[in-house]
mmCIF file with all atom_site columns, C-alpha atoms in Angstrom:
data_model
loop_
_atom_site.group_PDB
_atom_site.id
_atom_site.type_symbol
_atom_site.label_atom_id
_atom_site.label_alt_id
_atom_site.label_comp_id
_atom_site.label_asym_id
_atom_site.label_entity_id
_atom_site.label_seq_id
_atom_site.pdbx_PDB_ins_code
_atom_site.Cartn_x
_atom_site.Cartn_y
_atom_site.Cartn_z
_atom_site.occupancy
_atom_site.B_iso_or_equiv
_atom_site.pdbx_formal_charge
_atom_site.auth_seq_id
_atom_site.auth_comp_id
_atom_site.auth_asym_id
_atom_site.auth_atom_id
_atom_site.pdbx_PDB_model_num
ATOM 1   C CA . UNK D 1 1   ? -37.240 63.696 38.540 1.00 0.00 ? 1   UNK D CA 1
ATOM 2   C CA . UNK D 1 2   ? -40.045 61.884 37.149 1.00 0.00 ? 2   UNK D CA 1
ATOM 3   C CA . UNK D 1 3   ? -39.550 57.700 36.403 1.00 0.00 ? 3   UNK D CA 1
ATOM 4   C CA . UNK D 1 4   ? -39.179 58.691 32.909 1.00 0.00 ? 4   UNK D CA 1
ATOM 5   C CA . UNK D 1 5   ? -36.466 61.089 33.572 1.00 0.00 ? 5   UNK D CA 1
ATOM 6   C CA . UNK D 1 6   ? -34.660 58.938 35.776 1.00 0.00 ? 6   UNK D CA 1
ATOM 7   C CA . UNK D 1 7   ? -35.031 56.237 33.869 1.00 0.00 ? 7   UNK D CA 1
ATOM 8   C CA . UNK D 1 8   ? -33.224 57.871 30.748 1.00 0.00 ? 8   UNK D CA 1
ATOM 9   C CA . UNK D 1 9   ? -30.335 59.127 32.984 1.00 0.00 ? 9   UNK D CA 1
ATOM 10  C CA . UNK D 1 10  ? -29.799 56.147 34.608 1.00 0.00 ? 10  UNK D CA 1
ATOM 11  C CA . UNK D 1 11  ? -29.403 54.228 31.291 1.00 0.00 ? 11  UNK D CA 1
ATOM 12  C CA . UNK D 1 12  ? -27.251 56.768 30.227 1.00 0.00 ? 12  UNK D CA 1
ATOM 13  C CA . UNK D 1 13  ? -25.178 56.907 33.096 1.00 0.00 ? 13  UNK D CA 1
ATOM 14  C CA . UNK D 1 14  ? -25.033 52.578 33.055 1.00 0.00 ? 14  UNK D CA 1
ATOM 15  C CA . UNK D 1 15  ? -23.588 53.152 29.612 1.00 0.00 ? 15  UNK D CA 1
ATOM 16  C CA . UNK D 1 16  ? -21.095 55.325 30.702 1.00 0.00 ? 16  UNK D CA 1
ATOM 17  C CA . UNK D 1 17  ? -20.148 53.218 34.339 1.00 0.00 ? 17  UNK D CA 1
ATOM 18  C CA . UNK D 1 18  ? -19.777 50.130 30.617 1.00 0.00 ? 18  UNK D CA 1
ATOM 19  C CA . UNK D 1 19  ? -17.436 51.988 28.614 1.00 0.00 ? 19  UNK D CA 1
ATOM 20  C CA . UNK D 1 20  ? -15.283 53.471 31.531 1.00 0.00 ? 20  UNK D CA 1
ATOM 21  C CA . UNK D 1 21  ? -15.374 51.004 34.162 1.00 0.00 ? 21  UNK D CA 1
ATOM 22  C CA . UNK D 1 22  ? -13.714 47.546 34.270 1.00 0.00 ? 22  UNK D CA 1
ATOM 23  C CA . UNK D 1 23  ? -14.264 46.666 38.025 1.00 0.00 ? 23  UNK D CA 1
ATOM 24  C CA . UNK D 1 24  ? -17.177 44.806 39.811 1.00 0.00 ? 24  UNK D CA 1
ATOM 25  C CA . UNK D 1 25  ? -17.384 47.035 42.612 1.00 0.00 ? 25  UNK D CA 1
ATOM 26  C CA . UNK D 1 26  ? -17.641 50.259 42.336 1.00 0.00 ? 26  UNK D CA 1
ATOM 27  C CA . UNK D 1 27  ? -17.420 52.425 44.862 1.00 0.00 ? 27  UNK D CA 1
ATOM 28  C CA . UNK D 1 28  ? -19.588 55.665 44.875 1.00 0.00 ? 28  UNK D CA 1
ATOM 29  C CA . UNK D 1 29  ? -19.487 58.253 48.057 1.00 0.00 ? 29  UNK D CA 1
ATOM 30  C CA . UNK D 1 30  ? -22.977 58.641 48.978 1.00 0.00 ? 30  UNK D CA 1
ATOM 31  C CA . UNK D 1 31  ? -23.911 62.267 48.788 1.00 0.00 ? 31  UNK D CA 1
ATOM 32  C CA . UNK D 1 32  ? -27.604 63.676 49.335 1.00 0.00 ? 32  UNK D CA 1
ATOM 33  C CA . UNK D 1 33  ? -27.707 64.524 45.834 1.00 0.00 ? 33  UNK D CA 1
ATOM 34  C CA . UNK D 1 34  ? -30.015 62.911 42.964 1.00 0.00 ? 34  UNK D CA 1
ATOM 35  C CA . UNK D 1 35  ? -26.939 62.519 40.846 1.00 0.00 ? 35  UNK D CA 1
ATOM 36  C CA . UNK D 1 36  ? -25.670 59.511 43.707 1.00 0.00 ? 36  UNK D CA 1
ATOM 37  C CA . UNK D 1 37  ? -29.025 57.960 42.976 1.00 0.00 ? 37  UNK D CA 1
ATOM 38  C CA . UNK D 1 38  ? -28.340 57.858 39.344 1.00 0.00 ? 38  UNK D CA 1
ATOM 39  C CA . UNK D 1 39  ? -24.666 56.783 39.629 1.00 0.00 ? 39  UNK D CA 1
ATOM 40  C CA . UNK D 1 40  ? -26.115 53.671 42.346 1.00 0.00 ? 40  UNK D CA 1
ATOM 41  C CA . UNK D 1 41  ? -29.051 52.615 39.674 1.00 0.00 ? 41  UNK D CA 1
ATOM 42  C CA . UNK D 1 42  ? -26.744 52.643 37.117 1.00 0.00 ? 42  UNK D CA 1
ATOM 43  C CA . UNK D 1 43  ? -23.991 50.723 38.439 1.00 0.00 ? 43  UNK D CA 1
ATOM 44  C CA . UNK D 1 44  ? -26.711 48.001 39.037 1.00 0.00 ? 44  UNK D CA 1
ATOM 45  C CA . UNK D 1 45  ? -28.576 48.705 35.532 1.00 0.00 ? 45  UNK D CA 1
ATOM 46  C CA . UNK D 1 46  ? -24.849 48.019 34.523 1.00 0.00 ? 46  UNK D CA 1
ATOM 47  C CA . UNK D 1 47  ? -24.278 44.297 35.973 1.00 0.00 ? 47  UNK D CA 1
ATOM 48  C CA . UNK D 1 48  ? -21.885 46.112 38.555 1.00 0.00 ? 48  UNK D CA 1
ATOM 49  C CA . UNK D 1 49  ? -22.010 46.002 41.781 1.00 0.00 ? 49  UNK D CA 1
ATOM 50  C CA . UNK D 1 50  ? -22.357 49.433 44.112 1.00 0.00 ? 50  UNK D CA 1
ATOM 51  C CA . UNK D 1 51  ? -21.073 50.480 46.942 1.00 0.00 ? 51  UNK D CA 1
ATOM 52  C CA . UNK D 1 52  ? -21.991 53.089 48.925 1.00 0.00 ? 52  UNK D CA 1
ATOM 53  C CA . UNK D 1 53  ? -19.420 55.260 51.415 1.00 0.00 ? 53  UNK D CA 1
ATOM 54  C CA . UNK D 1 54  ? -19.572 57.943 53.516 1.00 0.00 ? 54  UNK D CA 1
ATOM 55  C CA . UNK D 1 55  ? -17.986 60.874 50.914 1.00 0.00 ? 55  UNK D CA 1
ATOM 56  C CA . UNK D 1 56  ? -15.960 61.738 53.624 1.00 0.00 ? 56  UNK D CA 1
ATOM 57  C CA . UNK D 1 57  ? -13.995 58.005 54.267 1.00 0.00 ? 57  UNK D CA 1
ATOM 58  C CA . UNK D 1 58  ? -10.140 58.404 54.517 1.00 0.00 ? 58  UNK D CA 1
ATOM 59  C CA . UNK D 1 59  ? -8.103  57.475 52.170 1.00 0.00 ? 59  UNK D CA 1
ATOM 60  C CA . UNK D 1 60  ? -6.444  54.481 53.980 1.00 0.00 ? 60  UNK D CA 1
ATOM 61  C CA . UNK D 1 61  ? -9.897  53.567 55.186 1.00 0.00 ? 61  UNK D CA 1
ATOM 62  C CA . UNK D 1 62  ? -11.046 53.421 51.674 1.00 0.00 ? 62  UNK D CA 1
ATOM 63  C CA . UNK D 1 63  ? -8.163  50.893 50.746 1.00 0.00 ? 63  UNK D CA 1
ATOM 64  C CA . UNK D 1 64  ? -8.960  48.543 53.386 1.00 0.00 ? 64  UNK D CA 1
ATOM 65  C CA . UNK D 1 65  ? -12.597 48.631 52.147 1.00 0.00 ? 65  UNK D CA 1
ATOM 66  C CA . UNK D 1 66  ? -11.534 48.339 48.457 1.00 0.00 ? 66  UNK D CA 1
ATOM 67  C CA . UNK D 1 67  ? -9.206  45.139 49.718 1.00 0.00 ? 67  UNK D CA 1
ATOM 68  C CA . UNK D 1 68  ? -12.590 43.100 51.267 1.00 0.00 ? 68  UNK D CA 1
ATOM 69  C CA . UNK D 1 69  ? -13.911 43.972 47.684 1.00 0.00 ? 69  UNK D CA 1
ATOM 70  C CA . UNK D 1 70  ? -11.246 42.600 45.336 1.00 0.00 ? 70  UNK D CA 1
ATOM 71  C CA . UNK D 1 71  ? -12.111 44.145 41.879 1.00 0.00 ? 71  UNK D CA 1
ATOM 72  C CA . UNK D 1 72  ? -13.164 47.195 42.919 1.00 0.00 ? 72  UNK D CA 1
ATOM 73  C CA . UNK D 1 73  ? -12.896 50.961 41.463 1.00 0.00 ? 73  UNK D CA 1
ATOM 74  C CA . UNK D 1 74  ? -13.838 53.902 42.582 1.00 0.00 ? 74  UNK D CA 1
ATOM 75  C CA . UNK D 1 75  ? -16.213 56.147 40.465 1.00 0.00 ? 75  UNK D CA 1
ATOM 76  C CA . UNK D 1 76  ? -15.365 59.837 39.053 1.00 0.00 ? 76  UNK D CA 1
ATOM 77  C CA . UNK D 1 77  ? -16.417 61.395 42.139 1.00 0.00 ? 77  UNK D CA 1
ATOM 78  C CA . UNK D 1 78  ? -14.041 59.254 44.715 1.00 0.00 ? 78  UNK D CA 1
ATOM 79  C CA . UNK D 1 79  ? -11.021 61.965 45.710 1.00 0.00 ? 79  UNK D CA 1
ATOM 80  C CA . UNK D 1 80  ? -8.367  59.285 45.347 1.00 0.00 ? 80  UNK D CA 1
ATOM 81  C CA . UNK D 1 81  ? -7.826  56.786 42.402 1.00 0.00 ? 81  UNK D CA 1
ATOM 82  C CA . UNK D 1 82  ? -6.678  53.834 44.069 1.00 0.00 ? 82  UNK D CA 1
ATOM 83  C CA . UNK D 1 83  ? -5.732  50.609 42.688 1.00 0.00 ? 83  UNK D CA 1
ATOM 84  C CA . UNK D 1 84  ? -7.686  47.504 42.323 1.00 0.00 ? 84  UNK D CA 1
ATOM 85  C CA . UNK D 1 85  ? -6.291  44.975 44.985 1.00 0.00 ? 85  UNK D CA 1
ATOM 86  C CA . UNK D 1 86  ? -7.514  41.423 46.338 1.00 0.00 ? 86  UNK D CA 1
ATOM 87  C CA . UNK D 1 87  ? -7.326  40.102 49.438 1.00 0.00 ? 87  UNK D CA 1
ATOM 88  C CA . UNK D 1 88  ? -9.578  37.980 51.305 1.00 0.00 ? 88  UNK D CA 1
ATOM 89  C CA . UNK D 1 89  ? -12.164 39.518 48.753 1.00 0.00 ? 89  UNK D CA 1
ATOM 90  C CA . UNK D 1 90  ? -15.796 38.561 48.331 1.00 0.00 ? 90  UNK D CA 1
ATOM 91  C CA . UNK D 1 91  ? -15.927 35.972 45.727 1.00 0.00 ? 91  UNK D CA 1
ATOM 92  C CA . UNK D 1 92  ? -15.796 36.948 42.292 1.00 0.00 ? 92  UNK D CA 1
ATOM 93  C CA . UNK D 1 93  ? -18.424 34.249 41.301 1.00 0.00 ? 93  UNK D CA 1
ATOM 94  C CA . UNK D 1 94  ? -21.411 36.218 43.180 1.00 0.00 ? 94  UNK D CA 1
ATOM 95  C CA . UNK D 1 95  ? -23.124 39.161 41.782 1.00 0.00 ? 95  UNK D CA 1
ATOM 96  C CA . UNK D 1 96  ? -24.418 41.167 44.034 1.00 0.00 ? 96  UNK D CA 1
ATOM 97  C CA . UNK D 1 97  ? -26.062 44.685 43.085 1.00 0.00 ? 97  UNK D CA 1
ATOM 98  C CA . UNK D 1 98  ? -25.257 46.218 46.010 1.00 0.00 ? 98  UNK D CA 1
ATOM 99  C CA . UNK D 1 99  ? -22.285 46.238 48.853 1.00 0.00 ? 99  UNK D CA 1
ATOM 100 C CA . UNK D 1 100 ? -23.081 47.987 52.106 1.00 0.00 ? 100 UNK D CA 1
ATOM 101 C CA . UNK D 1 101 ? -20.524 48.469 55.057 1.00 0.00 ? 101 UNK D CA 1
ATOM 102 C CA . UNK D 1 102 ? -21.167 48.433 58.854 1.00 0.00 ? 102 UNK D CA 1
ATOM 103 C CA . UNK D 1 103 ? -20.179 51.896 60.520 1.00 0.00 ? 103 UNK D CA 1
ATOM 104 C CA . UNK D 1 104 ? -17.107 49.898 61.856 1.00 0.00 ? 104 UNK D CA 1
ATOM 105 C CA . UNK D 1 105 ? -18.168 50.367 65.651 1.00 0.00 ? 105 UNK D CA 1
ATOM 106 C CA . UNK D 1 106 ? -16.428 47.103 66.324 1.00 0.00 ? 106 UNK D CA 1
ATOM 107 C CA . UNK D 1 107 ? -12.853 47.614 64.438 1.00 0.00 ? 107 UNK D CA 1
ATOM 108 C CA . UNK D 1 108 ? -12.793 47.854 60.335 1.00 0.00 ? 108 UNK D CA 1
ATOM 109 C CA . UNK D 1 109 ? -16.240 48.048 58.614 1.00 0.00 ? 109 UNK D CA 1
ATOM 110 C CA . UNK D 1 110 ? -17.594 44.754 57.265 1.00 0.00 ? 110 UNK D CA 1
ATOM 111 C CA . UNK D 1 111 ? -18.686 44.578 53.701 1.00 0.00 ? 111 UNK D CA 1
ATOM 112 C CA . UNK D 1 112 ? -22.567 43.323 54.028 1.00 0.00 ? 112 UNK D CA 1
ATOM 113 C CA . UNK D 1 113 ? -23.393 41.812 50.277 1.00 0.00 ? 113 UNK D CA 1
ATOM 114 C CA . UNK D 1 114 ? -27.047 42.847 49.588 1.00 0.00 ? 114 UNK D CA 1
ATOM 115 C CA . UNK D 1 115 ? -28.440 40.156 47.191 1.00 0.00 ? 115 UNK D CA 1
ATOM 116 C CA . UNK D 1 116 ? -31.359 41.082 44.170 1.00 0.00 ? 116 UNK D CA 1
ATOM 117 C CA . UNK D 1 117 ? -33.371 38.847 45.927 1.00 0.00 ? 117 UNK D CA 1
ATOM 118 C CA . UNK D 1 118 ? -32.660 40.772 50.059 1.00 0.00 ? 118 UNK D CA 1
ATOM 119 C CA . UNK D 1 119 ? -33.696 43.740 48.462 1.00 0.00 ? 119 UNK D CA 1
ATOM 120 C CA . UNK D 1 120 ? -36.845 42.778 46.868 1.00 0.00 ? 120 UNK D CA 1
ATOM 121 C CA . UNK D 1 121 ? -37.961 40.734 49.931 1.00 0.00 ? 121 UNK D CA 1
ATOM 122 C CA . UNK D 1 122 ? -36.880 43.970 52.704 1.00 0.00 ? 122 UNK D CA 1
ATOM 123 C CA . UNK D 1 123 ? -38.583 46.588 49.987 1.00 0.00 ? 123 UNK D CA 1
ATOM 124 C CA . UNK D 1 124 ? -41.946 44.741 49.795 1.00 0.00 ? 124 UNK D CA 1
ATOM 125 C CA . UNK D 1 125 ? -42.278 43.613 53.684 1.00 0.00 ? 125 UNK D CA 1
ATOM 126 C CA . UNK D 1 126 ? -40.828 47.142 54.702 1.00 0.00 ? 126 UNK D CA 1
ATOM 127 C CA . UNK D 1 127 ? -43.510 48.581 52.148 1.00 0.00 ? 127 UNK D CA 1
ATOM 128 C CA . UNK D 1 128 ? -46.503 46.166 53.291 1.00 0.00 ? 128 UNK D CA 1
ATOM 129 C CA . UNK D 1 129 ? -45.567 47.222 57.169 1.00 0.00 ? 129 UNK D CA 1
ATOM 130 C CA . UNK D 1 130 ? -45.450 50.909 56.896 1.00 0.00 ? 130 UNK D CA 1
ATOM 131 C CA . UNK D 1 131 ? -48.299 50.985 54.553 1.00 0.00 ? 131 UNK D CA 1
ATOM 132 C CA . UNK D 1 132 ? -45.938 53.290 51.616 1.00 0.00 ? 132 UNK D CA 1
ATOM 133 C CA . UNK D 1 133 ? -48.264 52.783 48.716 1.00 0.00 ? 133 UNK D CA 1
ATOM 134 C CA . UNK D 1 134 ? -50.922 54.472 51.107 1.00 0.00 ? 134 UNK D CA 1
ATOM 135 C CA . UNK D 1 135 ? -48.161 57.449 51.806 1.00 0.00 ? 135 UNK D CA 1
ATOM 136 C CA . UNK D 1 136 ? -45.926 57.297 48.844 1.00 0.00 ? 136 UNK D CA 1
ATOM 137 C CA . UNK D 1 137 ? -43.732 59.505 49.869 1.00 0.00 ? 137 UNK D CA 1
ATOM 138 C CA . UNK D 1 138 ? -40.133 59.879 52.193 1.00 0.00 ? 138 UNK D CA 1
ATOM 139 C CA . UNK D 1 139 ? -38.301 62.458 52.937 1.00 0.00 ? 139 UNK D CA 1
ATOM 140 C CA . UNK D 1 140 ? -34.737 61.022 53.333 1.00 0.00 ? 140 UNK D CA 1
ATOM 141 C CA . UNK D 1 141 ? -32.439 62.787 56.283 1.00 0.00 ? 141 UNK D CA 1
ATOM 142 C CA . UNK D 1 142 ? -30.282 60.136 57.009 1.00 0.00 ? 142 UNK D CA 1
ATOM 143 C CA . UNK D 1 143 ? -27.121 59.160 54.591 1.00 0.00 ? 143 UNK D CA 1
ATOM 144 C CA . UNK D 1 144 ? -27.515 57.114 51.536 1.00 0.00 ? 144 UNK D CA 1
ATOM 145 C CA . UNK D 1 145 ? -25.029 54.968 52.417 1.00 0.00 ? 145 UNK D CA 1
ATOM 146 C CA . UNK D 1 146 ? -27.072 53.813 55.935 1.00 0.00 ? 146 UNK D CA 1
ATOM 147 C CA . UNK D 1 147 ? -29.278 51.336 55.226 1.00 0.00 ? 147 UNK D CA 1
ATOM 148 C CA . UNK D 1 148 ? -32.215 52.419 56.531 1.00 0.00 ? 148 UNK D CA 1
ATOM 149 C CA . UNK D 1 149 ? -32.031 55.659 54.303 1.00 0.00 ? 149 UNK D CA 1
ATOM 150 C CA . UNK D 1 150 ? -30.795 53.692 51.099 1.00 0.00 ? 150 UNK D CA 1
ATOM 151 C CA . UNK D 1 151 ? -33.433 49.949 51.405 1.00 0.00 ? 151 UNK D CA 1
ATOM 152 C CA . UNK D 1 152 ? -35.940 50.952 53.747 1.00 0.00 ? 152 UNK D CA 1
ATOM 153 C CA . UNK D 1 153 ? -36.708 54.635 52.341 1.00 0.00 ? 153 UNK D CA 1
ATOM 154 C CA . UNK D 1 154 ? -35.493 55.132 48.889 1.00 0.00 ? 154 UNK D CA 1
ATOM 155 C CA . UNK D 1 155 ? -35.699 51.853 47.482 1.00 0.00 ? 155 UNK D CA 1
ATOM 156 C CA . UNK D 1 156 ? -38.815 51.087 49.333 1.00 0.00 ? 156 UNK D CA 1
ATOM 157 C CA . UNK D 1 157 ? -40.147 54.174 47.145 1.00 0.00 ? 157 UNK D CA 1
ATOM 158 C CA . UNK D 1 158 ? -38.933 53.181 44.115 1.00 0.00 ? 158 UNK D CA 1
ATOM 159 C CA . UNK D 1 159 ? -41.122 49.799 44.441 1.00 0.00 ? 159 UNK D CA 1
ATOM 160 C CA . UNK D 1 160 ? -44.189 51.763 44.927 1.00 0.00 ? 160 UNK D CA 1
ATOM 161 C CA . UNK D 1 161 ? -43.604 54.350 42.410 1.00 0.00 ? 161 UNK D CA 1
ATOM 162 C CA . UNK D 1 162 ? -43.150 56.512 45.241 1.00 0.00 ? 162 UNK D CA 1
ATOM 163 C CA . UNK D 1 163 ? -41.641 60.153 45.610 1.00 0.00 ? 163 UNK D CA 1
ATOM 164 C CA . UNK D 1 164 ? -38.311 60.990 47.851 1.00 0.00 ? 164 UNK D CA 1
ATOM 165 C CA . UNK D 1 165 ? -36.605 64.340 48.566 1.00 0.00 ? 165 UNK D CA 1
ATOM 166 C CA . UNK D 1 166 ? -33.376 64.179 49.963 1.00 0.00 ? 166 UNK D CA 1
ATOM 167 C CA . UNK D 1 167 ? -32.424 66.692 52.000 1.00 0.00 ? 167 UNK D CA 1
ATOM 168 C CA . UNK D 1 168 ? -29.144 67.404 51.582 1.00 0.00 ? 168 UNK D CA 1
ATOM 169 C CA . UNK D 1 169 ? -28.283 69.671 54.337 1.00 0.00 ? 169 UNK D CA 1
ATOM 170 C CA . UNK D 1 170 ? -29.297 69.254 57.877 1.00 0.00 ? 170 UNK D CA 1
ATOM 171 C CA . UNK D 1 171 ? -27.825 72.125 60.046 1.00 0.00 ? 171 UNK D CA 1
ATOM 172 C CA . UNK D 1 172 ? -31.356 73.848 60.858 1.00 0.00 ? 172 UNK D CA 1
ATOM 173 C CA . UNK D 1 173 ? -33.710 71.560 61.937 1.00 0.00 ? 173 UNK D CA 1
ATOM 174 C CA . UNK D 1 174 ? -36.449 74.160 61.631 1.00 0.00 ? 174 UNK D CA 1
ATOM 175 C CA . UNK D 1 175 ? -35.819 74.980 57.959 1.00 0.00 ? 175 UNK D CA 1
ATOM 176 C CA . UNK D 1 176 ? -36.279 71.100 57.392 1.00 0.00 ? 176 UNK D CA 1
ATOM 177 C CA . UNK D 1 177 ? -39.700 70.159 59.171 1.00 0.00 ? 177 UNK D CA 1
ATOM 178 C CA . UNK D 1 178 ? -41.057 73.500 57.590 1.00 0.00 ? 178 UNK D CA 1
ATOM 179 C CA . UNK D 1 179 ? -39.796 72.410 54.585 1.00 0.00 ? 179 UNK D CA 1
ATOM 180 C CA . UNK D 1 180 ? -41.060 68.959 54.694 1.00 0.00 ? 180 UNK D CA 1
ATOM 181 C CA . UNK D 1 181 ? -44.285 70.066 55.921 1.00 0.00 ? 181 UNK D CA 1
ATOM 182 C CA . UNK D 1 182 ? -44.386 72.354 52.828 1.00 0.00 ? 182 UNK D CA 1
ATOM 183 C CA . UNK D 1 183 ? -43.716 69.272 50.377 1.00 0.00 ? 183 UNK D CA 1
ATOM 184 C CA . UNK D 1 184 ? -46.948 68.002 52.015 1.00 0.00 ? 184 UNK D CA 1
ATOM 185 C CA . UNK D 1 185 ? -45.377 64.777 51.803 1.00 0.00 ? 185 UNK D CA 1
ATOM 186 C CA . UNK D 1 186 ? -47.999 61.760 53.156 1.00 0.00 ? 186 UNK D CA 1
#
């Protein structure tokens, strides 16, 4: 998609998240898809707060991350509609755009609230230090919801008015590096 394009579908989609959505947080499983791209700008473009999971998160997992959250929802594309719960929640008071978990490697994962202001500082020094409005383009291997994929690649692109292609299957690493090399990306 084009800015222009992404732009409209975003807005469309925000309206949507408006009229359908009542919760803060919204979680959204992170596929390799531009449609999870969309769904995170909007929820933003929205005054909501996303957060990104791994699509394939249990469903008891899920809870426990919905319970740091407090008013949280999950979006269309969740597999289980669980209910809003609060417990030792992130304060209601602060807006965050975005809500990114640890992997867990130490017990549950911790919710990690990304401010406006994180993200604008990380995209621009991230952007200065690997030079992306001299190569203005990523192609994105890792999963949306790890933050190097999400901040330091995608959003880092958006800044410059970059281009990303998300790969959204990695089983033959061959097929990929001929494919990237095809998309001439620099």
């Amino acid at each position: 998609l084009d800015f222009g394009a992404l732009r409209a579908r975003v807005e469309t989609t925000a309206n949507w998240i408006t009229e359908n959505y009542a919760a803060q947080f919204l979680l959204i499983p992170s596929m390799r898809k531009v449609e999870f791209v969309i769904q995170l700008l909007a929820c933003m473009v929205a005054g909501r707060t996303a957060v990104p999971i791994d699509p394939q998160t249990p469903e008891k997992l899920m809870e426990k991350m919905g319970v740091t959250l407090g008013d949280w929802a999950c979006l269309e594309t969740c597999s289980a509609a669980l209910p809003p719960q609060a417990l030792n929640a992130i304060p209601s008071t602060m807006k965050y755009p975005l809500v990114l978990f640890t992997s867990g490697t130490s017990g549950n994962p911790k919710a990690v609230p990304i401010s406006d202001a994180n993200i604008d500082h990380s995209t621009t020094v991230i952007s200065n230090y690997l030079a992306y409005s001299q190569r203005n383009s990523a192609a994105i291997v890792l999963p949306l919801h790890y933050s190097y994929a999400l901040i330091s690649q995608l959003m880092c692109m958006i800044s410059v008015g970059g281009y990303s292609h998300i790969f959204e299957n990695l089983r033959n690493p061959l097929k990929i590096a001929s494919r990237i090399e095809a998309l001439d990306l620099k």
